[in-house]
Amino acid sequence: EVQLVESGGGLVQPGGSLRLSCAASGFTFSSHSMNWVRQAPGKGLEWVSYISSSSSSIYYADSVKGRFTISRDNAKNSLYLQMNSLRAEDTAVYYCARISFNWFDPWGQGTLVTVSS
Amino acid sequence: QSALTQPASVSGSPGQSITISCTGTSSDVGGGHYVSWYQQYPGKAPKLMIYEVSNRPSGVSNRFSGSKSGNTASLTISGLQAEDEADYYCSSYTNSSPVLFGGGTKLTVL
């Protein structure tokens, strides 16, 4: 079964840092590009970041550029999102999602990040 | 870049058909066959329902169909069922970033 499981969310103060992880199983992780997508409470989906299978191509949404870093470890079948200088508006459920050509499937169950003092 | 435009809500009675629109520009929706649709229940992860405008993944009911005309894509659900009540999001590849999502549409089954 193809599965993505996020972890690492929690409560952090404004200006703080957090590292999210996404463990992949059931498919050849090293062959697929991956993404982070977030959803603020009661709001819609927002694409955050993309990383190609070999990490050669990386993209960020303007809202997180310069503060977030996406990375992956193909040997560990894992995707990461290092989040620095966190703001209240970064509060959201963060999903990792595999991308095939131009659609996301599957998605993980999400991990909640709350930025508050 | 602004989100794709979807109606905030649509509703229909069981057995009826509804259509959710997703309007963008020639730089995204109108630029190719790269529109996908996702279903999301409260507190759950999104699920792929349609990819590349009109293709259904294995396991998705054939009551769900997609189409596109110009800069507007559409998701149609026929034979509406109570279990279809959820939020629906469109997304599209764009010229300037890997993907853009719509604002989401809440479907209510009356």
JSON list of C-alpha atoms in Angstrom, two decimals:
[
{"chain": "A", "resi": 1, "resn": "GLU", "atom": "CA", "xyz": [0.00, 0.00, 0.00]},
{"chain": "A", "resi": 2, "resn": "VAL", "atom": "CA", "xyz": [1.32, 3.42, -0.95]},
{"chain": "A", "resi": 3, "resn": "GLN", "atom": "CA", "xyz": [1.55, 5.48, 2.22]},
{"chain": "A", "resi": 4, "resn": "LEU", "atom": "CA", "xyz": [2.86, 8.83, 3.41]},
{"chain": "A", "resi": 5, "resn": "VAL", "atom": "CA", "xyz": [3.10, 9.63, 7.11]},
{"chain": "A", "resi": 6, "resn": "GLU", "atom": "CA", "xyz": [4.00, 13.11, 8.34]},
{"chain": "A", "resi": 7, "resn": "SER", "atom": "CA", "xyz": [5.42, 13.95, 11.73]},
{"chain": "A", "resi": 8, "resn": "GLY", "atom": "CA", "xyz": [7.11, 16.81, 13.54]},
{"chain": "A", "resi": 9, "resn": "GLY", "atom": "CA", "xyz": [4.27, 19.27, 13.92]},
{"chain": "A", "resi": 10, "resn": "GLY", "atom": "CA", "xyz": [3.51, 21.07, 17.14]},
{"chain": "A", "resi": 11, "resn": "LEU", "atom": "CA", "xyz": [3.30, 24.40, 18.93]},
{"chain": "A", "resi": 12, "resn": "VAL", "atom": "CA", "xyz": [6.11, 26.88, 18.30]},
{"chain": "A", "resi": 13, "resn": "GLN", "atom": "CA", "xyz": [6.58, 30.53, 19.16]},
{"chain": "A", "resi": 14, "resn": "PRO", "atom": "CA", "xyz": [6.76, 33.20, 16.46]},
{"chain": "A", "resi": 15, "resn": "GLY", "atom": "CA", "xyz": [10.28, 33.37, 15.11]},
{"chain": "A", "resi": 16, "resn": "GLY", "atom": "CA", "xyz": [10.94, 29.78, 16.03]},
{"chain": "A", "resi": 17, "resn": "SER", "atom": "CA", "xyz": [11.84, 26.75, 13.95]},
{"chain": "A", "resi": 18, "resn": "LEU", "atom": "CA", "xyz": [10.38, 23.34, 13.28]},
{"chain": "A", "resi": 19, "resn": "ARG", "atom": "CA", "xyz": [11.33, 20.41, 11.07]},
{"chain": "A", "resi": 20, "resn": "LEU", "atom": "CA", "xyz": [8.65, 18.29, 9.49]},
{"chain": "A", "resi": 21, "resn": "SER", "atom": "CA", "xyz": [9.25, 14.78, 8.22]},
{"chain": "A", "resi": 22, "resn": "CYS", "atom": "CA", "xyz": [7.32, 12.57, 5.82]},
{"chain": "A", "resi": 23, "resn": "ALA", "atom": "CA", "xyz": [7.98, 8.84, 5.73]},
{"chain": "A", "resi": 24, "resn": "ALA", "atom": "CA", "xyz": [7.11, 7.12, 2.46]},
{"chain": "A", "resi": 25, "resn": "SER", "atom": "CA", "xyz": [6.38, 3.45, 1.88]},
{"chain": "A", "resi": 26, "resn": "GLY", "atom": "CA", "xyz": [4.82, 1.19, -0.72]},
{"chain": "A", "resi": 27, "resn": "PHE", "atom": "CA", "xyz": [6.48, 2.78, -3.74]},
{"chain": "A", "resi": 28, "resn": "THR", "atom": "CA", "xyz": [9.92, 3.64, -5.13]},
{"chain": "A", "resi": 29, "resn": "PHE", "atom": "CA", "xyz": [10.40, 6.93, -3.33]},
{"chain": "A", "resi": 30, "resn": "SER", "atom": "CA", "xyz": [13.58, 7.82, -5.21]},
{"chain": "A", "resi": 31, "resn": "SER", "atom": "CA", "xyz": [11.69, 7.87, -8.52]},
{"chain": "A", "resi": 32, "resn": "HIS", "atom": "CA", "xyz": [9.10, 10.44, -7.55]},
{"chain": "A", "resi": 33, "resn": "SER", "atom": "CA", "xyz": [8.99, 14.19, -7.05]},
{"chain": "A", "resi": 34, "resn": "MET", "atom": "CA", "xyz": [7.40, 15.31, -3.81]},
{"chain": "A", "resi": 35, "resn": "ASN", "atom": "CA", "xyz": [5.63, 18.33, -2.43]},
{"chain": "A", "resi": 36, "resn": "TRP", "atom": "CA", "xyz": [4.47, 20.02, 0.73]},
{"chain": "A", "resi": 37, "resn": "VAL", "atom": "CA", "xyz": [0.99, 21.54, 0.73]},
{"chain": "A", "resi": 38, "resn": "ARG", "atom": "CA", "xyz": [-0.57, 23.34, 3.68]},
{"chain": "A", "resi": 39, "resn": "GLN", "atom": "CA", "xyz": [-4.05, 24.26, 4.81]},
{"chain": "A", "resi": 40, "resn": "ALA", "atom": "CA", "xyz": [-4.68, 26.99, 7.36]},
{"chain": "A", "resi": 41, "resn": "PRO", "atom": "CA", "xyz": [-7.62, 26.37, 9.73]},
{"chain": "A", "resi": 42, "resn": "GLY", "atom": "CA", "xyz": [-10.87, 26.76, 7.81]},
{"chain": "A", "resi": 43, "resn": "LYS", "atom": "CA", "xyz": [-9.03, 27.78, 4.65]},
{"chain": "A", "resi": 44, "resn": "GLY", "atom": "CA", "xyz": [-8.13, 26.23, 1.30]},
{"chain": "A", "resi": 45, "resn": "LEU", "atom": "CA", "xyz": [-5.10, 24.35, 0.10]},
{"chain": "A", "resi": 46, "resn": "GLU", "atom": "CA", "xyz": [-1.86, 26.22, -0.51]},
{"chain": "A", "resi": 47, "resn": "TRP", "atom": "CA", "xyz": [1.10, 24.67, -2.32]},
{"chain": "A", "resi": 48, "resn": "VAL", "atom": "CA", "xyz": [4.30, 25.26, -0.32]},
{"chain": "A", "resi": 49, "resn": "SER", "atom": "CA", "xyz": [7.25, 23.53, -1.94]},
{"chain": "A", "resi": 50, "resn": "TYR", "atom": "CA", "xyz": [8.38, 21.02, -4.58]},
{"chain": "A", "resi": 51, "resn": "ILE", "atom": "CA", "xyz": [11.45, 18.81, -4.84]},
{"chain": "A", "resi": 52, "resn": "SER", "atom": "CA", "xyz": [12.34, 16.58, -7.77]},
{"chain": "A", "resi": 53, "resn": "SER", "atom": "CA", "xyz": [13.33, 12.95, -7.35]},
{"chain": "A", "resi": 54, "resn": "SER", "atom": "CA", "xyz": [17.05, 13.69, -7.33]},
{"chain": "A", "resi": 55, "resn": "SER", "atom": "CA", "xyz": [16.73, 17.02, -5.50]},
{"chain": "A", "resi": 56, "resn": "SER", "atom": "CA", "xyz": [18.03, 18.79, -8.61]},
{"chain": "A", "resi": 57, "resn": "SER", "atom": "CA", "xyz": [14.94, 21.00, -8.90]},
{"chain": "A", "resi": 58, "resn": "ILE", "atom": "CA", "xyz": [13.42, 22.79, -5.93]},
{"chain": "A", "resi": 59, "resn": "TYR", "atom": "CA", "xyz": [10.68, 25.42, -5.85]},
{"chain": "A", "resi": 60, "resn": "TYR", "atom": "CA", "xyz": [8.97, 27.41, -3.12]},
{"chain": "A", "resi": 61, "resn": "ALA", "atom": "CA", "xyz": [5.85, 29.50, -2.81]},
{"chain": "A", "resi": 62, "resn": "ASP", "atom": "CA", "xyz": [6.66, 33.20, -2.43]},
{"chain": "A", "resi": 63, "resn": "SER", "atom": "CA", "xyz": [5.09, 33.12, 1.04]},
{"chain": "A", "resi": 64, "resn": "VAL", "atom": "CA", "xyz": [7.79, 30.80, 2.40]},
{"chain": "A", "resi": 65, "resn": "LYS", "atom": "CA", "xyz": [10.79, 31.54, 0.17]},
{"chain": "A", "resi": 66, "resn": "GLY", "atom": "CA", "xyz": [13.90, 32.25, 2.20]},
{"chain": "A", "resi": 67, "resn": "ARG", "atom": "CA", "xyz": [12.40, 30.78, 5.40]},
{"chain": "A", "resi": 68, "resn": "PHE", "atom": "CA", "xyz": [11.57, 27.17, 4.50]},
{"chain": "A", "resi": 69, "resn": "THR", "atom": "CA", "xyz": [13.89, 24.51, 3.07]},
{"chain": "A", "resi": 70, "resn": "ILE", "atom": "CA", "xyz": [12.71, 21.29, 1.46]},
{"chain": "A", "resi": 71, "resn": "SER", "atom": "CA", "xyz": [14.98, 18.27, 1.31]},
{"chain": "A", "resi": 72, "resn": "ARG", "atom": "CA", "xyz": [14.85, 14.51, 0.97]},
{"chain": "A", "resi": 73, "resn": "ASP", "atom": "CA", "xyz": [16.83, 11.41, 1.83]},
{"chain": "A", "resi": 74, "resn": "ASN", "atom": "CA", "xyz": [16.14, 8.74, -0.76]},
{"chain": "A", "resi": 75, "resn": "ALA", "atom": "CA", "xyz": [18.07, 6.15, 1.24]},
{"chain": "A", "resi": 76, "resn": "LYS", "atom": "CA", "xyz": [15.65, 6.68, 4.13]},
{"chain": "A", "resi": 77, "resn": "ASN", "atom": "CA", "xyz": [12.53, 7.15, 1.97]},
{"chain": "A", "resi": 78, "resn": "SER", "atom": "CA", "xyz": [11.96, 10.44, 3.71]},
{"chain": "A", "resi": 79, "resn": "LEU", "atom": "CA", "xyz": [10.96, 13.99, 2.84]},
{"chain": "A", "resi": 80, "resn": "TYR", "atom": "CA", "xyz": [11.64, 16.98, 5.08]},
{"chain": "A", "resi": 81, "resn": "LEU", "atom": "CA", "xyz": [10.60, 20.59, 5.51]},
{"chain": "A", "resi": 82, "resn": "GLN", "atom": "CA", "xyz": [12.79, 22.82, 7.66]},
{"chain": "A", "resi": 83, "resn": "MET", "atom": "CA", "xyz": [10.75, 25.83, 8.72]},
{"chain": "A", "resi": 84, "resn": "ASN", "atom": "CA", "xyz": [12.53, 28.86, 10.19]},
{"chain": "A", "resi": 85, "resn": "SER", "atom": "CA", "xyz": [11.38, 32.33, 11.22]},
{"chain": "A", "resi": 86, "resn": "LEU", "atom": "CA", "xyz": [7.87, 31.01, 11.68]},
{"chain": "A", "resi": 87, "resn": "ARG", "atom": "CA", "xyz": [4.95, 33.42, 11.67]},
{"chain": "A", "resi": 88, "resn": "ALA", "atom": "CA", "xyz": [1.38, 33.20, 12.90]},
{"chain": "A", "resi": 89, "resn": "GLU", "atom": "CA", "xyz": [0.23, 32.91, 9.30]},
{"chain": "A", "resi": 90, "resn": "ASP", "atom": "CA", "xyz": [2.23, 29.69, 8.92]},
{"chain": "A", "resi": 91, "resn": "THR", "atom": "CA", "xyz": [-0.23, 27.98, 11.25]},
{"chain": "A", "resi": 92, "resn": "ALA", "atom": "CA", "xyz": [-1.71, 25.14, 9.22]},
{"chain": "A", "resi": 93, "resn": "VAL", "atom": "CA", "xyz": [-1.95, 21.44, 8.65]},
{"chain": "A", "resi": 94, "resn": "TYR", "atom": "CA", "xyz": [1.02, 20.46, 6.50]},
{"chain": "A", "resi": 95, "resn": "TYR", "atom": "CA", "xyz": [0.57, 17.61, 4.04]},
{"chain": "A", "resi": 96, "resn": "CYS", "atom": "CA", "xyz": [3.23, 15.84, 2.05]},
{"chain": "A", "resi": 97, "resn": "ALA", "atom": "CA", "xyz": [2.07, 14.60, -1.32]},
{"chain": "A", "resi": 98, "resn": "ARG", "atom": "CA", "xyz": [3.61, 12.62, -4.13]},
{"chain": "A", "resi": 99, "resn": "ILE", "atom": "CA", "xyz": [3.32, 14.30, -7.51]},
{"chain": "A", "resi": 100, "resn": "SER", "atom": "CA", "xyz": [2.87, 12.34, -10.70]},
{"chain": "A", "resi": 101, "resn": "PHE", "atom": "CA", "xyz": [3.35, 14.59, -13.73]},
{"chain": "A", "resi": 102, "resn": "ASN", "atom": "CA", "xyz": [1.03, 17.36, -12.51]},
{"chain": "A", "resi": 103, "resn": "TRP", "atom": "CA", "xyz": [-1.33, 15.79, -9.98]},
{"chain": "A", "resi": 104, "resn": "PHE", "atom": "CA", "xyz": [-0.94, 14.95, -6.28]},
{"chain": "A", "resi": 105, "resn": "ASP", "atom": "CA", "xyz": [-1.54, 11.36, -5.23]},
{"chain": "A", "resi": 106, "resn": "PRO", "atom": "CA", "xyz": [-1.43, 10.16, -2.55]},
{"chain": "A", "resi": 107, "resn": "TRP", "atom": "CA", "xyz": [-1.44, 12.62, 0.32]},
{"chain": "A", "resi": 108, "resn": "GLY", "atom": "CA", "xyz": [-0.32, 12.00, 3.88]},
{"chain": "A", "resi": 109, "resn": "GLN", "atom": "CA", "xyz": [-2.69, 12.48, 6.81]},
{"chain": "A", "resi": 110, "resn": "GLY", "atom": "CA", "xyz": [-1.12, 15.82, 7.68]},
{"chain": "A", "resi": 111, "resn": "THR", "atom": "CA", "xyz": [0.64, 17.29, 10.70]},
{"chain": "A", "resi": 112, "resn": "LEU", "atom": "CA", "xyz": [-0.54, 20.42, 12.50]},
{"chain": "A", "resi": 113, "resn": "VAL", "atom": "CA", "xyz": [1.83, 23.33, 13.01]},
{"chain": "A", "resi": 114, "resn": "THR", "atom": "CA", "xyz": [0.66, 26.06, 15.37]},
{"chain": "A", "resi": 115, "resn": "VAL", "atom": "CA", "xyz": [2.65, 29.27, 15.64]},
{"chain": "A", "resi": 116, "resn": "SER", "atom": "CA", "xyz": [1.62, 31.17, 18.73]},
{"chain": "A", "resi": 117, "resn": "SER", "atom": "CA", "xyz": [3.07, 32.80, 21.81]},
{"chain": "B", "resi": 1, "resn": "GLN", "atom": "CA", "xyz": [-0.23, 34.48, -8.00]},
{"chain": "B", "resi": 2, "resn": "SER", "atom": "CA", "xyz": [-3.96, 34.40, -7.15]},
{"chain": "B", "resi": 3, "resn": "ALA", "atom": "CA", "xyz": [-5.81, 31.18, -6.51]},
{"chain": "B", "resi": 4, "resn": "LEU", "atom": "CA", "xyz": [-8.03, 29.71, -9.18]},
{"chain": "B", "resi": 5, "resn": "THR", "atom": "CA", "xyz": [-11.64, 30.85, -8.83]},
{"chain": "B", "resi": 6, "resn": "GLN", "atom": "CA", "xyz": [-14.23, 28.37, -7.58]},
{"chain": "B", "resi": 7, "resn": "PRO", "atom": "CA", "xyz": [-17.74, 29.01, -6.22]},
{"chain": "B", "resi": 8, "resn": "ALA", "atom": "CA", "xyz": [-17.69, 28.96, -2.43]},
{"chain": "B", "resi": 9, "resn": "SER", "atom": "CA", "xyz": [-20.60, 26.56, -2.28]},
{"chain": "B", "resi": 10, "resn": "VAL", "atom": "CA", "xyz": [-22.92, 24.46, -4.39]},
{"chain": "B", "resi": 11, "resn": "SER", "atom": "CA", "xyz": [-25.79, 22.23, -3.40]},
{"chain": "B", "resi": 12, "resn": "GLY", "atom": "CA", "xyz": [-28.03, 19.59, -4.88]},
{"chain": "B", "resi": 13, "resn": "SER", "atom": "CA", "xyz": [-30.52, 16.92, -3.97]},
{"chain": "B", "resi": 14, "resn": "PRO", "atom": "CA", "xyz": [-29.79, 13.21, -4.04]},
{"chain": "B", "resi": 15, "resn": "GLY", "atom": "CA", "xyz": [-29.91, 11.87, -7.59]},
{"chain": "B", "resi": 16, "resn": "GLN", "atom": "CA", "xyz": [-29.33, 15.24, -9.19]},
{"chain": "B", "resi": 17, "resn": "SER", "atom": "CA", "xyz": [-26.21, 16.41, -11.03]},
{"chain": "B", "resi": 18, "resn": "ILE", "atom": "CA", "xyz": [-24.07, 19.35, -10.00]},
{"chain": "B", "resi": 19, "resn": "THR", "atom": "CA", "xyz": [-21.15, 21.12, -11.63]},
{"chain": "B", "resi": 20, "resn": "ILE", "atom": "CA", "xyz": [-18.31, 22.95, -9.93]},
{"chain": "B", "resi": 21, "resn": "SER", "atom": "CA", "xyz": [-16.37, 25.44, -12.02]},
{"chain": "B", "resi": 22, "resn": "CYS", "atom": "CA", "xyz": [-12.72, 26.41, -11.76]},
{"chain": "B", "resi": 23, "resn": "THR", "atom": "CA", "xyz": [-11.66, 29.54, -13.59]},
{"chain": "B", "resi": 24, "resn": "GLY", "atom": "CA", "xyz": [-8.11, 30.58, -14.26]},
{"chain": "B", "resi": 25, "resn": "THR", "atom": "CA", "xyz": [-6.14, 32.16, -17.08]},
{"chain": "B", "resi": 26, "resn": "SER", "atom": "CA", "xyz": [-4.31, 31.15, -20.23]},
{"chain": "B", "resi": 27, "resn": "SER", "atom": "CA", "xyz": [-1.20, 30.77, -18.05]},
{"chain": "B", "resi": 28, "resn": "ASP", "atom": "CA", "xyz": [-2.70, 27.98, -16.00]},
{"chain": "B", "resi": 29, "resn": "VAL", "atom": "CA", "xyz": [-6.08, 26.30, -16.65]},
{"chain": "B", "resi": 30, "resn": "GLY", "atom": "CA", "xyz": [-6.21, 27.40, -20.26]},
{"chain": "B", "resi": 31, "resn": "GLY", "atom": "CA", "xyz": [-2.62, 26.49, -20.94]},
{"chain": "B", "resi": 32, "resn": "GLY", "atom": "CA", "xyz": [-2.92, 22.72, -21.22]},
{"chain": "B", "resi": 33, "resn": "HIS", "atom": "CA", "xyz": [-4.42, 19.49, -19.93]},
{"chain": "B", "resi": 34, "resn": "TYR", "atom": "CA", "xyz": [-3.09, 19.86, -16.42]},
{"chain": "B", "resi": 35, "resn": "VAL", "atom": "CA", "xyz": [-6.18, 20.34, -14.27]},
{"chain": "B", "resi": 36, "resn": "SER", "atom": "CA", "xyz": [-6.91, 17.98, -11.39]},
{"chain": "B", "resi": 37, "resn": "TRP", "atom": "CA", "xyz": [-9.66, 17.79, -8.78]},
{"chain": "B", "resi": 38, "resn": "TYR", "atom": "CA", "xyz": [-9.55, 16.73, -5.12]},
{"chain": "B", "resi": 39, "resn": "GLN", "atom": "CA", "xyz": [-12.22, 15.73, -2.61]},
{"chain": "B", "resi": 40, "resn": "GLN", "atom": "CA", "xyz": [-11.70, 16.51, 1.06]},
{"chain": "B", "resi": 41, "resn": "TYR", "atom": "CA", "xyz": [-13.81, 15.49, 4.02]},
{"chain": "B", "resi": 42, "resn": "PRO", "atom": "CA", "xyz": [-13.52, 17.53, 7.24]},
{"chain": "B", "resi": 43, "resn": "GLY", "atom": "CA", "xyz": [-10.37, 16.64, 9.14]},
{"chain": "B", "resi": 44, "resn": "LYS", "atom": "CA", "xyz": [-9.14, 14.34, 6.39]},
{"chain": "B", "resi": 45, "resn": "ALA", "atom": "CA", "xyz": [-6.51, 14.54, 3.69]},
{"chain": "B", "resi": 46, "resn": "PRO", "atom": "CA", "xyz": [-7.49, 15.47, 0.13]},
{"chain": "B", "resi": 47, "resn": "LYS", "atom": "CA", "xyz": [-8.13, 12.63, -2.31]},
{"chain": "B", "resi": 48, "resn": "LEU", "atom": "CA", "xyz": [-7.46, 12.75, -6.04]},
{"chain": "B", "resi": 49, "resn": "MET", "atom": "CA", "xyz": [-10.70, 12.46, -8.03]},
{"chain": "B", "resi": 50, "resn": "ILE", "atom": "CA", "xyz": [-9.78, 13.68, -11.53]},
{"chain": "B", "resi": 51, "resn": "TYR", "atom": "CA", "xyz": [-6.42, 14.25, -13.22]},
{"chain": "B", "resi": 52, "resn": "GLU", "atom": "CA", "xyz": [-5.43, 15.80, -16.54]},
{"chain": "B", "resi": 53, "resn": "VAL", "atom": "CA", "xyz": [-8.85, 17.44, -16.91]},
{"chain": "B", "resi": 54, "resn": "SER", "atom": "CA", "xyz": [-10.97, 14.34, -17.39]},
{"chain": "B", "resi": 55, "resn": "ASN", "atom": "CA", "xyz": [-9.21, 11.17, -16.25]},
{"chain": "B", "resi": 56, "resn": "ARG", "atom": "CA", "xyz": [-10.46, 9.19, -13.24]},
{"chain": "B", "resi": 57, "resn": "PRO", "atom": "CA", "xyz": [-8.02, 7.27, -11.06]},
{"chain": "B", "resi": 58, "resn": "SER", "atom": "CA", "xyz": [-8.78, 3.64, -10.42]},
{"chain": "B", "resi": 59, "resn": "GLY", "atom": "CA", "xyz": [-11.41, 3.31, -7.72]},
{"chain": "B", "resi": 60, "resn": "VAL", "atom": "CA", "xyz": [-13.12, 6.66, -8.27]},
{"chain": "B", "resi": 61, "resn": "SER", "atom": "CA", "xyz": [-16.78, 6.39, -9.15]},
{"chain": "B", "resi": 62, "resn": "ASN", "atom": "CA", "xyz": [-17.74, 7.09, -12.76]},
{"chain": "B", "resi": 63, "resn": "ARG", "atom": "CA", "xyz": [-20.31, 9.52, -11.38]},
{"chain": "B", "resi": 64, "resn": "PHE", "atom": "CA", "xyz": [-17.41, 11.97, -11.27]},
{"chain": "B", "resi": 65, "resn": "SER", "atom": "CA", "xyz": [-16.33, 13.55, -14.55]},
{"chain": "B", "resi": 66, "resn": "GLY", "atom": "CA", "xyz": [-14.20, 16.49, -15.62]},
{"chain": "B", "resi": 67, "resn": "SER", "atom": "CA", "xyz": [-14.04, 18.81, -18.59]},
{"chain": "B", "resi": 68, "resn": "LYS", "atom": "CA", "xyz": [-12.51, 22.08, -19.70]},
{"chain": "B", "resi": 69, "resn": "SER", "atom": "CA", "xyz": [-13.39, 24.93, -22.01]},
{"chain": "B", "resi": 70, "resn": "GLY", "atom": "CA", "xyz": [-10.95, 27.75, -22.47]},
{"chain": "B", "resi": 71, "resn": "ASN", "atom": "CA", "xyz": [-9.79, 29.01, -19.08]},
{"chain": "B", "resi": 72, "resn": "THR", "atom": "CA", "xyz": [-12.52, 27.23, -17.12]},
{"chain": "B", "resi": 73, "resn": "ALA", "atom": "CA", "xyz": [-12.47, 23.63, -15.94]},
{"chain": "B", "resi": 74, "resn": "SER", "atom": "CA", "xyz": [-15.48, 21.84, -14.50]},
{"chain": "B", "resi": 75, "resn": "LEU", "atom": "CA", "xyz": [-16.16, 18.91, -12.22]},
{"chain": "B", "resi": 76, "resn": "THR", "atom": "CA", "xyz": [-19.53, 17.25, -12.63]},
{"chain": "B", "resi": 77, "resn": "ILE", "atom": "CA", "xyz": [-21.00, 14.82, -10.13]},
{"chain": "B", "resi": 78, "resn": "SER", "atom": "CA", "xyz": [-24.00, 12.91, -11.40]},
{"chain": "B", "resi": 79, "resn": "GLY", "atom": "CA", "xyz": [-26.45, 10.86, -9.35]},
{"chain": "B", "resi": 80, "resn": "LEU", "atom": "CA", "xyz": [-25.57, 12.88, -6.25]},
{"chain": "B", "resi": 81, "resn": "GLN", "atom": "CA", "xyz": [-25.25, 10.85, -3.05]},
{"chain": "B", "resi": 82, "resn": "ALA", "atom": "CA", "xyz": [-25.03, 11.87, 0.59]},
{"chain": "B", "resi": 83, "resn": "GLU", "atom": "CA", "xyz": [-21.43, 10.64, 0.72]},
{"chain": "B", "resi": 84, "resn": "ASP", "atom": "CA", "xyz": [-20.45, 13.21, -1.92]},
{"chain": "B", "resi": 85, "resn": "GLU", "atom": "CA", "xyz": [-20.90, 16.02, 0.61]},
{"chain": "B", "resi": 86, "resn": "ALA", "atom": "CA", "xyz": [-17.37, 17.38, 1.00]},
{"chain": "B", "resi": 87, "resn": "ASP", "atom": "CA", "xyz": [-15.05, 20.16, -0.07]},
{"chain": "B", "resi": 88, "resn": "TYR", "atom": "CA", "xyz": [-13.70, 20.07, -3.62]},
{"chain": "B", "resi": 89, "resn": "TYR", "atom": "CA", "xyz": [-10.55, 21.73, -4.87]},
{"chain": "B", "resi": 90, "resn": "CYS", "atom": "CA", "xyz": [-9.22, 22.15, -8.39]},
{"chain": "B", "resi": 91, "resn": "SER", "atom": "CA", "xyz": [-5.56, 22.62, -9.18]},
{"chain": "B", "resi": 92, "resn": "SER", "atom": "CA", "xyz": [-3.56, 23.44, -12.26]},
{"chain": "B", "resi": 93, "resn": "TYR", "atom": "CA", "xyz": [0.02, 23.51, -13.41]},
{"chain": "B", "resi": 94, "resn": "THR", "atom": "CA", "xyz": [1.07, 27.08, -14.18]},
{"chain": "B", "resi": 95, "resn": "ASN", "atom": "CA", "xyz": [3.74, 28.82, -16.19]},
{"chain": "B", "resi": 96, "resn": "SER", "atom": "CA", "xyz": [5.24, 30.42, -13.10]},
{"chain": "B", "resi": 97, "resn": "SER", "atom": "CA", "xyz": [5.02, 27.81, -10.32]},
{"chain": "B", "resi": 98, "resn": "PRO", "atom": "CA", "xyz": [4.50, 24.08, -10.10]},
{"chain": "B", "resi": 99, "resn": "VAL", "atom": "CA", "xyz": [0.87, 24.26, -9.06]},
{"chain": "B", "resi": 100, "resn": "LEU", "atom": "CA", "xyz": [-1.99, 26.57, -8.17]},
{"chain": "B", "resi": 101, "resn": "PHE", "atom": "CA", "xyz": [-5.08, 25.54, -6.21]},
{"chain": "B", "resi": 102, "resn": "GLY", "atom": "CA", "xyz": [-8.59, 26.85, -6.34]},
{"chain": "B", "resi": 103, "resn": "GLY", "atom": "CA", "xyz": [-10.17, 28.35, -3.25]},
{"chain": "B", "resi": 104, "resn": "GLY", "atom": "CA", "xyz": [-12.37, 25.30, -2.73]},
{"chain": "B", "resi": 105, "resn": "THR", "atom": "CA", "xyz": [-16.08, 24.60, -3.03]},
{"chain": "B", "resi": 106, "resn": "LYS", "atom": "CA", "xyz": [-18.28, 23.19, -0.29]},
{"chain": "B", "resi": 107, "resn": "LEU", "atom": "CA", "xyz": [-20.80, 20.73, -1.70]},
{"chain": "B", "resi": 108, "resn": "THR", "atom": "CA", "xyz": [-23.97, 20.26, 0.32]},
{"chain": "B", "resi": 109, "resn": "VAL", "atom": "CA", "xyz": [-26.30, 17.38, -0.44]},
{"chain": "B", "resi": 110, "resn": "LEU", "atom": "CA", "xyz": [-29.76, 18.54, 0.56]}
]
